[in-house]
Coordinates of C-alpha atoms in Angstrom, one line a residue:
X13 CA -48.8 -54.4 25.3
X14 CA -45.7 -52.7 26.5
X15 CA -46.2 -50.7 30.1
X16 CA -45.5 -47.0 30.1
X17 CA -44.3 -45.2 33.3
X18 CA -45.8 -41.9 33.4
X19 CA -42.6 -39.5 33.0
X20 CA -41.6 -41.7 30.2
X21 CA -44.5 -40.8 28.1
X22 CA -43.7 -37.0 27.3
X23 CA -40.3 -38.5 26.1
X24 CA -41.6 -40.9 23.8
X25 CA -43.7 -38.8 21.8
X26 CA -40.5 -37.4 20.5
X27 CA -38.8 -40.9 20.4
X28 CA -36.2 -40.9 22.9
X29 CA -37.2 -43.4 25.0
X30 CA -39.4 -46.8 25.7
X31 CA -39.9 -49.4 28.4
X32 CA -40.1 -53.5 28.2
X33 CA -41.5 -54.8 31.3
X34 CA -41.5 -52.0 33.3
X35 CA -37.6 -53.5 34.6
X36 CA -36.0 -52.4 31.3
X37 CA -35.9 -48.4 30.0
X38 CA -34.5 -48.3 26.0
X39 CA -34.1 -44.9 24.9
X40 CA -33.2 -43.4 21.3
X41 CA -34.0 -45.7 18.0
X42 CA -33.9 -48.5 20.3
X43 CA -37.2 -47.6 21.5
X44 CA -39.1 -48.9 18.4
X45 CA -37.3 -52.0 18.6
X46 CA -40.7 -54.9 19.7
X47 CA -38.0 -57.9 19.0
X48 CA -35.2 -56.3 21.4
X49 CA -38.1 -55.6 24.2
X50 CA -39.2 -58.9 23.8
X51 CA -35.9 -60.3 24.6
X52 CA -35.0 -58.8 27.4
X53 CA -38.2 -59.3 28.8
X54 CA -37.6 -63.1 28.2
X55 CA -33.5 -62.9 29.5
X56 CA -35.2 -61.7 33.1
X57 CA -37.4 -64.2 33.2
X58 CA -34.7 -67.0 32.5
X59 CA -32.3 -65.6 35.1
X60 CA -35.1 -64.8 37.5
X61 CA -36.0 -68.8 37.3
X62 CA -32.2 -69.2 38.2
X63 CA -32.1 -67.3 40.8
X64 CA -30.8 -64.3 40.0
X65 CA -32.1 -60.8 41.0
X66 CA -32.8 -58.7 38.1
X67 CA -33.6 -54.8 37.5
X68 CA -37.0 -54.4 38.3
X69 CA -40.0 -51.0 38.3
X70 CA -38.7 -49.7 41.2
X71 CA -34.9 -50.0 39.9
X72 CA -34.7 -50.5 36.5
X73 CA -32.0 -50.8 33.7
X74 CA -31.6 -48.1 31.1
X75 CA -30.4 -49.2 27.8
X76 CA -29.3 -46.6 25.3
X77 CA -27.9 -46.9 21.8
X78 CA -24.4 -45.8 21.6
X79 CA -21.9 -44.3 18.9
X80 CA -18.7 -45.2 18.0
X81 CA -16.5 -42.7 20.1
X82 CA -14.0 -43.2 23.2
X83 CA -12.9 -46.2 24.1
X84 CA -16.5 -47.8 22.9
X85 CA -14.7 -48.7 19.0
X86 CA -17.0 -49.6 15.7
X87 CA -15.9 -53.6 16.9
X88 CA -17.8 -53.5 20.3
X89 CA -21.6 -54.5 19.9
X90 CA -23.1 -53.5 23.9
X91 CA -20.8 -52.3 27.1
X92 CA -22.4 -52.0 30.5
X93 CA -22.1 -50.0 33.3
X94 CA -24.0 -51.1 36.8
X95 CA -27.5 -49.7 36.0
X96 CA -27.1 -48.4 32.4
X97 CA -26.2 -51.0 28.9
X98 CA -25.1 -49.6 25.9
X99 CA -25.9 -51.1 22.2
X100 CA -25.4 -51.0 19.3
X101 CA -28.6 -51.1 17.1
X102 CA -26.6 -53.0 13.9
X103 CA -23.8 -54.7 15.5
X104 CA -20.9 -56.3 13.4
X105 CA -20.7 -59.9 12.5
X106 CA -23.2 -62.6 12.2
X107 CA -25.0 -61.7 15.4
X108 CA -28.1 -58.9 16.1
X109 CA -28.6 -56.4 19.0
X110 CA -31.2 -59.4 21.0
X111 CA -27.9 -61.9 21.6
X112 CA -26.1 -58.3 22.9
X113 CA -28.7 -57.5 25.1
X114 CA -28.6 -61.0 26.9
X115 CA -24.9 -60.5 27.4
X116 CA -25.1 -57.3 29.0
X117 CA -28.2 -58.2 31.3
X118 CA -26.4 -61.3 32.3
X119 CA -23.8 -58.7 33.6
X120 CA -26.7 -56.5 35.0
X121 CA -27.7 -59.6 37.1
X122 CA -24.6 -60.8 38.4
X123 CA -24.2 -57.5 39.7
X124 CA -27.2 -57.5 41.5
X125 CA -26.8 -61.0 43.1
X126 CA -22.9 -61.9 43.3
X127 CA -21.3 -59.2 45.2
X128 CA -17.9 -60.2 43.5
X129 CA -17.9 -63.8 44.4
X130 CA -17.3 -64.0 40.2
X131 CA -13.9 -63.2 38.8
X132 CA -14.8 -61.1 36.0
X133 CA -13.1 -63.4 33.4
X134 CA -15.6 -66.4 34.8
X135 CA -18.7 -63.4 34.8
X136 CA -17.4 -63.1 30.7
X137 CA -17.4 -66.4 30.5
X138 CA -21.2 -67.2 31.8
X139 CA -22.7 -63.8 29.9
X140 CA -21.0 -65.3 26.7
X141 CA -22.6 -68.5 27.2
X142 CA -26.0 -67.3 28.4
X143 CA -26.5 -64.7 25.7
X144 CA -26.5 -67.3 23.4
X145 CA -23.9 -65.8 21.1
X146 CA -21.2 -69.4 22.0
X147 CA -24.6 -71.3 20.2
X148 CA -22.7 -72.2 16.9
X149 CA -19.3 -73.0 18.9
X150 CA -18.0 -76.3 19.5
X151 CA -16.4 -78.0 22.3
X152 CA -12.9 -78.3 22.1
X153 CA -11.6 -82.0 21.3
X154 CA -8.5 -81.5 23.2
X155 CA -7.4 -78.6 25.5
X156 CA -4.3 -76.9 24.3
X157 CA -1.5 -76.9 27.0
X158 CA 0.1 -73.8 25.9
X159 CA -3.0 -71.8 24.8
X160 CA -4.6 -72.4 28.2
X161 CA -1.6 -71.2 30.4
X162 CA -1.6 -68.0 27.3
X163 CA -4.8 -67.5 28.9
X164 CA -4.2 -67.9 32.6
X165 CA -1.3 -65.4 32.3
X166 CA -4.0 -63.1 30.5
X167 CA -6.6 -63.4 33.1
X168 CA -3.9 -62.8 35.9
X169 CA -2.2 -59.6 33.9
X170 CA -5.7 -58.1 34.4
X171 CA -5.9 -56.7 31.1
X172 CA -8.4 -56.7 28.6
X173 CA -8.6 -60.2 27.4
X174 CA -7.2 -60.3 23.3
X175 CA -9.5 -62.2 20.6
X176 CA -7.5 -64.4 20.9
X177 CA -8.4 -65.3 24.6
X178 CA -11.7 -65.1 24.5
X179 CA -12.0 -67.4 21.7
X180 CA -10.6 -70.0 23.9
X181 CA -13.0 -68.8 26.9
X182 CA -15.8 -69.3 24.8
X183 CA -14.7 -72.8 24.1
X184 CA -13.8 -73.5 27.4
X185 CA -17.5 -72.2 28.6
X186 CA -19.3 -74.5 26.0
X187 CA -17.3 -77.4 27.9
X188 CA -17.7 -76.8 31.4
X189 CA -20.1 -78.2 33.5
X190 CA -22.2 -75.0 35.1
X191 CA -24.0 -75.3 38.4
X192 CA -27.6 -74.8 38.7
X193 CA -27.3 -72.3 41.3
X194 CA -26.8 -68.4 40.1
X195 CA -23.3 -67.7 40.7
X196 CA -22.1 -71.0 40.4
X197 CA -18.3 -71.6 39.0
X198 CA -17.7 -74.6 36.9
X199 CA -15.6 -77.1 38.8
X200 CA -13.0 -77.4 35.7
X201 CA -11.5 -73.8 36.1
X202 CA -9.4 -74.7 38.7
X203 CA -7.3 -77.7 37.0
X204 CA -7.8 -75.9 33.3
X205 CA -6.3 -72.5 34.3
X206 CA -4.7 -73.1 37.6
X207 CA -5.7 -71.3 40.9
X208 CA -4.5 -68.3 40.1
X209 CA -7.2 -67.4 37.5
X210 CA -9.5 -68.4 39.7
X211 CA -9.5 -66.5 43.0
X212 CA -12.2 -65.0 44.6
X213 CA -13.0 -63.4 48.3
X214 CA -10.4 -64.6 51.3
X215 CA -9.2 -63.1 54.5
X216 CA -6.0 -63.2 56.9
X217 CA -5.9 -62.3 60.3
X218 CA -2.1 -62.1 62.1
X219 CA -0.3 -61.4 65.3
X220 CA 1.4 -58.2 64.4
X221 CA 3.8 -58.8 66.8
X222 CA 4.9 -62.5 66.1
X223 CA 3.7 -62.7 62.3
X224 CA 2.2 -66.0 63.5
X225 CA -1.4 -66.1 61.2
X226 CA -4.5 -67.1 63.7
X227 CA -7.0 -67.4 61.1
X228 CA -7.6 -67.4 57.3
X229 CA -10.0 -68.3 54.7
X230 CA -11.7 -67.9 51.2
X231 CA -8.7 -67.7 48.7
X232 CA -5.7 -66.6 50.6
X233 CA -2.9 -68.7 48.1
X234 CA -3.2 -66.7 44.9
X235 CA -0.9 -63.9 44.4
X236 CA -2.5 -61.0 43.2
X237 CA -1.6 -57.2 43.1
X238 CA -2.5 -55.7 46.0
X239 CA -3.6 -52.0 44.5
X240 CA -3.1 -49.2 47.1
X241 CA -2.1 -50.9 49.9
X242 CA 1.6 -50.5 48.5
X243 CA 0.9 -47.2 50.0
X244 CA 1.8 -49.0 53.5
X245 CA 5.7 -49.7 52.5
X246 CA 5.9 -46.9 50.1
X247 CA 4.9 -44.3 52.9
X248 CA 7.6 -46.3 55.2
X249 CA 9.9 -46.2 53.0
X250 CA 10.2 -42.2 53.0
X251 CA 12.5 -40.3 55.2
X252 CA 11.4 -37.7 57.7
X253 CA 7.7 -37.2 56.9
X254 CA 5.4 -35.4 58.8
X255 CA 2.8 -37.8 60.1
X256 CA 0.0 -36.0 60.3
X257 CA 0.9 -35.1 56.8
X258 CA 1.7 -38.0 55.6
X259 CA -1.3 -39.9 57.7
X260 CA -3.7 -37.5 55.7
X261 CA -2.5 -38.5 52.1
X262 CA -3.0 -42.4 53.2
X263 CA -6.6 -42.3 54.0
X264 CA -7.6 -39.9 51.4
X265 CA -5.5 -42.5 48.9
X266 CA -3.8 -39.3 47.3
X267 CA -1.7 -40.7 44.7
X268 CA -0.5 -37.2 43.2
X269 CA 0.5 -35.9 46.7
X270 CA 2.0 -39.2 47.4
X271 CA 4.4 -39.1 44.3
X272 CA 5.7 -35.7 45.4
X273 CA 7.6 -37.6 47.7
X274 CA 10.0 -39.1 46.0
X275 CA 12.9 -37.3 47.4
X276 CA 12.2 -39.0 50.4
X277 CA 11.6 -42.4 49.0
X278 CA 14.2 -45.2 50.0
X279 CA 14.0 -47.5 47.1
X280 CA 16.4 -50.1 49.0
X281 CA 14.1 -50.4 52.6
X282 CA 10.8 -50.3 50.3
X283 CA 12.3 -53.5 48.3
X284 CA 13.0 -55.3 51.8
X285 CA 9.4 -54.7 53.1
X286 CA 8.0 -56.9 49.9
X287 CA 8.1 -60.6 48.9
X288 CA 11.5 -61.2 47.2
X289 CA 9.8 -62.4 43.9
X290 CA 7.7 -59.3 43.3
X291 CA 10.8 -56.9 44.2
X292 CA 10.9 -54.0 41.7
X293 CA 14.5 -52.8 40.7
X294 CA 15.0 -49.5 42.2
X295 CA 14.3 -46.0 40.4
X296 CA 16.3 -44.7 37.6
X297 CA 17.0 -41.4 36.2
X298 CA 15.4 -42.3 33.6
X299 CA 12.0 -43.5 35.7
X300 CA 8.5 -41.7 34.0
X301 CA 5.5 -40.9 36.2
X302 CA 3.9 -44.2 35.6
X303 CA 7.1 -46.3 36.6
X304 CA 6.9 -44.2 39.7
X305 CA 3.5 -45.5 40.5
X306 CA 4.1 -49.1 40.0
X307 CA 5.6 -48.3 43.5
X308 CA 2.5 -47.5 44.5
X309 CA 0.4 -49.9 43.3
X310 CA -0.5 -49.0 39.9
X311 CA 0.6 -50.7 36.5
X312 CA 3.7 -50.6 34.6
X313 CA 4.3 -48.8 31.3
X314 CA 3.4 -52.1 29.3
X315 CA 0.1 -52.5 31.6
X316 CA 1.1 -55.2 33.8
X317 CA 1.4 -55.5 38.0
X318 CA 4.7 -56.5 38.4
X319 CA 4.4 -56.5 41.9
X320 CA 1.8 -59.1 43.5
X321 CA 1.7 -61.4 46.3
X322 CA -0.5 -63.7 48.6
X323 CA -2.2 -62.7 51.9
X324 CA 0.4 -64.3 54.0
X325 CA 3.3 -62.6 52.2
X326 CA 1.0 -59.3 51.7
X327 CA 0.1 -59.6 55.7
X328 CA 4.1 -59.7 56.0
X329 CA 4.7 -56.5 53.9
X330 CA 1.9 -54.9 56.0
X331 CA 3.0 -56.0 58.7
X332 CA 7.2 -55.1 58.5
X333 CA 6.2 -51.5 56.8
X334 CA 4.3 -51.1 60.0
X335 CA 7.0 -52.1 62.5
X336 CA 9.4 -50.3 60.6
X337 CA 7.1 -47.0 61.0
X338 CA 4.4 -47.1 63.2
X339 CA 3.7 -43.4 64.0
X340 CA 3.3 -42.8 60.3
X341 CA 0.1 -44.9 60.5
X342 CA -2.1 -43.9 63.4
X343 CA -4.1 -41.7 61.6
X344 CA -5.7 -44.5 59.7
X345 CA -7.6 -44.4 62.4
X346 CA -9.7 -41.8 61.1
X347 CA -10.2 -43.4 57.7
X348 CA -14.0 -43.5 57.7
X349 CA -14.7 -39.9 59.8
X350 CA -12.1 -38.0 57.7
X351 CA -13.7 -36.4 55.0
X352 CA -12.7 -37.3 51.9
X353 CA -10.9 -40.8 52.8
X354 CA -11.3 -43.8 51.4
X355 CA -14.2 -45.5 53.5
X356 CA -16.1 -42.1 54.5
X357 CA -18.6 -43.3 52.5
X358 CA -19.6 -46.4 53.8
X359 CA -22.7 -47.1 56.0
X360 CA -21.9 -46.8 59.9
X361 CA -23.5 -50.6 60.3
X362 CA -19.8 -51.3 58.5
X363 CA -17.6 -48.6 60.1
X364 CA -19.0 -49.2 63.9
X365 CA -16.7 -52.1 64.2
X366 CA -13.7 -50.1 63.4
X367 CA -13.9 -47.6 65.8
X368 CA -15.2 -50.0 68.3
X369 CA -11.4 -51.8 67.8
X370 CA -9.7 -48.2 67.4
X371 CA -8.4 -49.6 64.0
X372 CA -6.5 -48.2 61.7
X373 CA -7.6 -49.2 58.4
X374 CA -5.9 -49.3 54.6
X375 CA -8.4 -49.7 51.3
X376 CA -7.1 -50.8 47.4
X377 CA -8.4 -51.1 44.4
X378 CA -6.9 -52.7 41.2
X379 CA -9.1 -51.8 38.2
X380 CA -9.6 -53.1 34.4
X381 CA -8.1 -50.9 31.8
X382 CA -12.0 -49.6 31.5
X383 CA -11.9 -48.8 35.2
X384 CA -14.1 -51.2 36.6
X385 CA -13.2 -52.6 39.8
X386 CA -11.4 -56.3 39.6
X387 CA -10.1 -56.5 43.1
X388 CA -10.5 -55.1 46.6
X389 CA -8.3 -54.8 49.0
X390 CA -8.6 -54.1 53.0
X391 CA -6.1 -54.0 55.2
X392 CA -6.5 -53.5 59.7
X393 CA -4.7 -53.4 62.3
X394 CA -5.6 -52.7 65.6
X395 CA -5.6 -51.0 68.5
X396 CA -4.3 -47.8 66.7
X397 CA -2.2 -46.4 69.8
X398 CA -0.5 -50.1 69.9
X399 CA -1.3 -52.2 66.9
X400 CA -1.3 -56.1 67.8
X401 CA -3.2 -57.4 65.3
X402 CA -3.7 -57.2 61.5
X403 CA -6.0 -58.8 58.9
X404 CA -6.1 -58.3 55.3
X405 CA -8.8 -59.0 53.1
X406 CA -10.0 -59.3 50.0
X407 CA -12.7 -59.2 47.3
X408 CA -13.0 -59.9 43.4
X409 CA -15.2 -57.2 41.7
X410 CA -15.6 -54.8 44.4
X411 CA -13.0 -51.6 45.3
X412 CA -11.2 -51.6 48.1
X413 CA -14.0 -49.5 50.7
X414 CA -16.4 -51.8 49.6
X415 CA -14.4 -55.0 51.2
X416 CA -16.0 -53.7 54.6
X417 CA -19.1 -55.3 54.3
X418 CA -17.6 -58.8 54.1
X419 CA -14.7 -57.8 56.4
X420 CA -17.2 -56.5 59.3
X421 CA -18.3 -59.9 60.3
X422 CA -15.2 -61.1 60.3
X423 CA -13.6 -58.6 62.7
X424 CA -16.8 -58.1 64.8
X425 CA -16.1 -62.7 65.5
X426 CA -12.6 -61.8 66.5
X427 CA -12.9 -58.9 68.8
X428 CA -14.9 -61.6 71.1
X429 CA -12.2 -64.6 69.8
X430 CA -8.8 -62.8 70.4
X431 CA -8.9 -60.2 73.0
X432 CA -5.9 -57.4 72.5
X433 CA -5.2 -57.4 75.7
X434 CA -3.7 -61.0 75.5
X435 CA -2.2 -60.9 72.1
X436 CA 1.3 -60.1 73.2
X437 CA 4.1 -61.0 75.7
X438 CA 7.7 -60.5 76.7
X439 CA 9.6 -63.1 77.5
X440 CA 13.2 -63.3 78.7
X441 CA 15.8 -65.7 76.8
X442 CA 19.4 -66.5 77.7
X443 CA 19.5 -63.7 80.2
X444 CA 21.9 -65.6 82.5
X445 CA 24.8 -66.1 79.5
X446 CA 27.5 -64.2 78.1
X447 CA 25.9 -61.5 75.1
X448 CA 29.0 -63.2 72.9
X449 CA 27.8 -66.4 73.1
X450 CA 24.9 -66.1 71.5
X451 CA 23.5 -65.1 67.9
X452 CA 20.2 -64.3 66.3
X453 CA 19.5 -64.1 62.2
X454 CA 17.0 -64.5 59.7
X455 CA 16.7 -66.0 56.6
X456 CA 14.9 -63.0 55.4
X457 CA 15.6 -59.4 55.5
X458 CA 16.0 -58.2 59.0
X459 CA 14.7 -55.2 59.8
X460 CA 14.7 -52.2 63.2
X461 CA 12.1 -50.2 64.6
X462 CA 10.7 -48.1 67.8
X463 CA 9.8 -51.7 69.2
X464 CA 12.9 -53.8 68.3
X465 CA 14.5 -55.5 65.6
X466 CA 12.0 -57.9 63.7
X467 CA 12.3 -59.9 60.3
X468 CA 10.1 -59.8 57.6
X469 CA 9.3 -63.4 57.5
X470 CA 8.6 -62.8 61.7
X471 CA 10.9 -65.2 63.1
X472 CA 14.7 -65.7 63.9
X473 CA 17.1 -68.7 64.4
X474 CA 18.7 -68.1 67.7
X475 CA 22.0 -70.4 68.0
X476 CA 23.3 -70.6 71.5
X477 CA 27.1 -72.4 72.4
X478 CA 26.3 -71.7 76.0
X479 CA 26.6 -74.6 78.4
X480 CA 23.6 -75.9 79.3
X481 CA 21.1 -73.9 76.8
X482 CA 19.4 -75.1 73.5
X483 CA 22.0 -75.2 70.5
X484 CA 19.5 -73.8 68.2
X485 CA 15.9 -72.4 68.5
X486 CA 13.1 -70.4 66.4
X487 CA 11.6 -67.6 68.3
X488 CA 9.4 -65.6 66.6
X489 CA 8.5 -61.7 67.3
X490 CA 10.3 -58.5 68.3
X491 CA 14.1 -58.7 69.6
X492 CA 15.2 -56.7 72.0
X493 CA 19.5 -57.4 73.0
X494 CA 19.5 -56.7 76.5
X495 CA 23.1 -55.4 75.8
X496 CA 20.9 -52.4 73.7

């Protein structure tokens, strides 16, 4: 017999609304539905024993039944939202409302017990094949060359995967060989899709000064689209801003007030800041709002990124946008007491380790086309008044404030490991020789700021034809010609 909570009772009379195992709330026709209860009484249970944590009496799941309207189209049979699924009593094709309801619980779960250490194209993948809905599929004989990398530029587009695709990721789940352990990735992703379709959390940490990287982990290799944090070059990019203006817009993430801007916007310094692969051609006349935004982060007209990179080329954007304007930045040090900015909402536990550094911090979010989060970004630097450091991190299935919590660790370990007191020097080169006989380029866009001139890539070839001196050397850092 079926446990009632007490304020569901008045609601039931009139049929709105039943429970299954005190864990799962159906309301509307779903209500009289024993079979559905049933099974998701028996899905917890099953994920439970595999270590998942699942809705429970104290923090349940609320399934309602849902009508074809919006973006939820007579072809879908369940959606899901973190706390609430949505059904569809008689769903289309061979399959009823029980397999439906395993998917969207499996989602539920993951949830609840991941914290985005799941792409959401592997999370698909494992709700497909734990529903039970891949039961009548067979394993592929052969993998398809071309239909796989079809796939992997699918998954890494961000998009909402085709029929098509998830056809094949069906297949491809039937096949793989999934861990015991909740959360667990099949080992095959990797060499069947590449690494770029299978990237999960990662961090970078960099002398701000040098560009030399003193730490990384996770998955830092896969080029991604970094969301919001284009913000960084856009906002350097613009000519005479007010920073305590501008400063404002940054933390809150204003997009809107960001774009009004344009006037001020140097398309040809913004392309130097970023990785020469993802460089966007500058704005036309012709540019609409949303080609405007792919400067900032968002997706073109035909839904795609076209701008994404790695965390050591991302670090370097940050990292050259911030050189080129650093007093455009400082007030990311109030992102987090600000009202309204992007991580004012997180828990102090998480922001006490920010103002402990005096960081200036960066969030940003790329989302799926139904606005769920797919990747978080964070980027800090610190301290604010003189930035020597910066680390960027990053998260699948979490936005870009909620990267803090596995970023707060991380940056609490290196306060102790890399004091900013010791992170940068001067140091004097060829300061006895003639100015002429000496030259210093880059093989990558050199830049100038309040500090010096630096390179994007941090370093520079100095070649010497002074007697006595190195022919040819790499420094890396700020230059400043004595001669200047």
């Amino acid at each position: 017999m079926t446990t009632i909570a007490a304020w569901i009772r008045p609601l039931l009379r009139f049929g709105y609304c039943a429970e299954a195992g005190a864990a799962i709330l159906f309301f509307g026709s779903l209500a009289h539905s024993p079979d559905l209860h049933d099974a998701g009484v028996a899905a917890l249970a099953e994920l439970i024993e595999q270590g998942y944590r699942v809705p429970s009496e104290n923090d349940p799941v609320r399934v309602f039944p849902t009508l074809t309207n919006g973006q939820f189209s007579a072809s879908h049979a369940g959606g899901w939202r973190p706390g609430a699924i949505y059904l569809r009593q008689q769903p289309q094709g061979g399959l009823d409302a029980a397999v439906y309801l395993r998917h969207e619980l499996f989602h539920e779960a993951s949830h609840r017990s991941c914290g985005g250490l799941w792409p959401t194209w592997i999370e698909e993948a494992a709700a497909m094949r734990f529903s039970g809905e891949l039961s009548n599929v067979d394993a592929p004989s052969q993998l398809n060359a071309a239909e796989l990398e079809a796939l992997a530029a699918d998954i890494r587009s961000g998009n909402q995967l085709s029929a098509k695709a998830r056809s094949l990721l069906g297949r491809l789940a039937v096949t793989a060989d999934w861990p015991a352990r909740a959360c667990g990735a099949p080992p095959q992703w990797q060499s069947w899709l590449g690494s770029n379709a299978s990237a999960g959390a990662g961090y970078l940490l960099m002398n701000l000064i040098s560009g030399r990287i003193l730490d990384q982990g996770g998955d830092s290799q896969t080029a991604l689209p970094p969301g919001s944090l284009l913000k960084i070059p856009y906002a350097a990019a613009l000519r005479n801003a007010n920073p305590e203006v501008l400063t404002t817009e940054l933390a809150t993430s204003d997009t809107y007030k960001l774009l009004q801007r344009r006037a001020q916007f140097q398309p040809d310094l913004y392309r130097r800041f970023l990785p020469e692969a993802s460089r966007p051609g500058p704005p036309t006349a012709q540019i609409d709002d949303q080609g405007w935004r792919v400067f900032l982060g968002e997706r073109d007209t035909d839904g795609r990124f076209p701008i994404v990179a790695d965390l050591p080329e991302l670090a370097l954007t940050m990292r050259a946008a911030m050189l080129s304007q650093p007093s455009y930045f400082q007030g990311l040090a109030q992102n987090g007491s600000l009202p309204g900015s992007t991580l004012a909402a997180r828990p102090d536990s998480e922001l006490a380790i920010l103002r402990r550094l005096q960081a200036m911090a960066k969030t940003g979010t790329v989302s799926s086309a139904d606005g769920q989060a797919e990747i978080g970004h964070l980027m800090v630097a610190w301290p604010a008044g003189h930035p020597v450091y910066l680390a960027v991190f990053r998260q699948r299935g979490v936005n870009g404030a909620g990267v803090l919590a596995y970023a707060s660790p991380r940056l609490q370990r290196w306060q102790q490991q890399y004091p900013a007191e010791f992170a940068a020097v001067r140091v004097r080169l060829l300061s006895a020789t003639e100015r002429n006989s000496w030259q210093a380029d880059a093989d990558c866009p050199e830049l100038n700021g309040p500090a010096g001139r630096f390179s994007r890539c941090g370093s520079f070839t100095l070649v010497s034809s002074a007697r006595g001196s190195r022919s040819v050397r790499l420094i890396a850092g700020l230059l400043n010609d004595v001669g200047e």
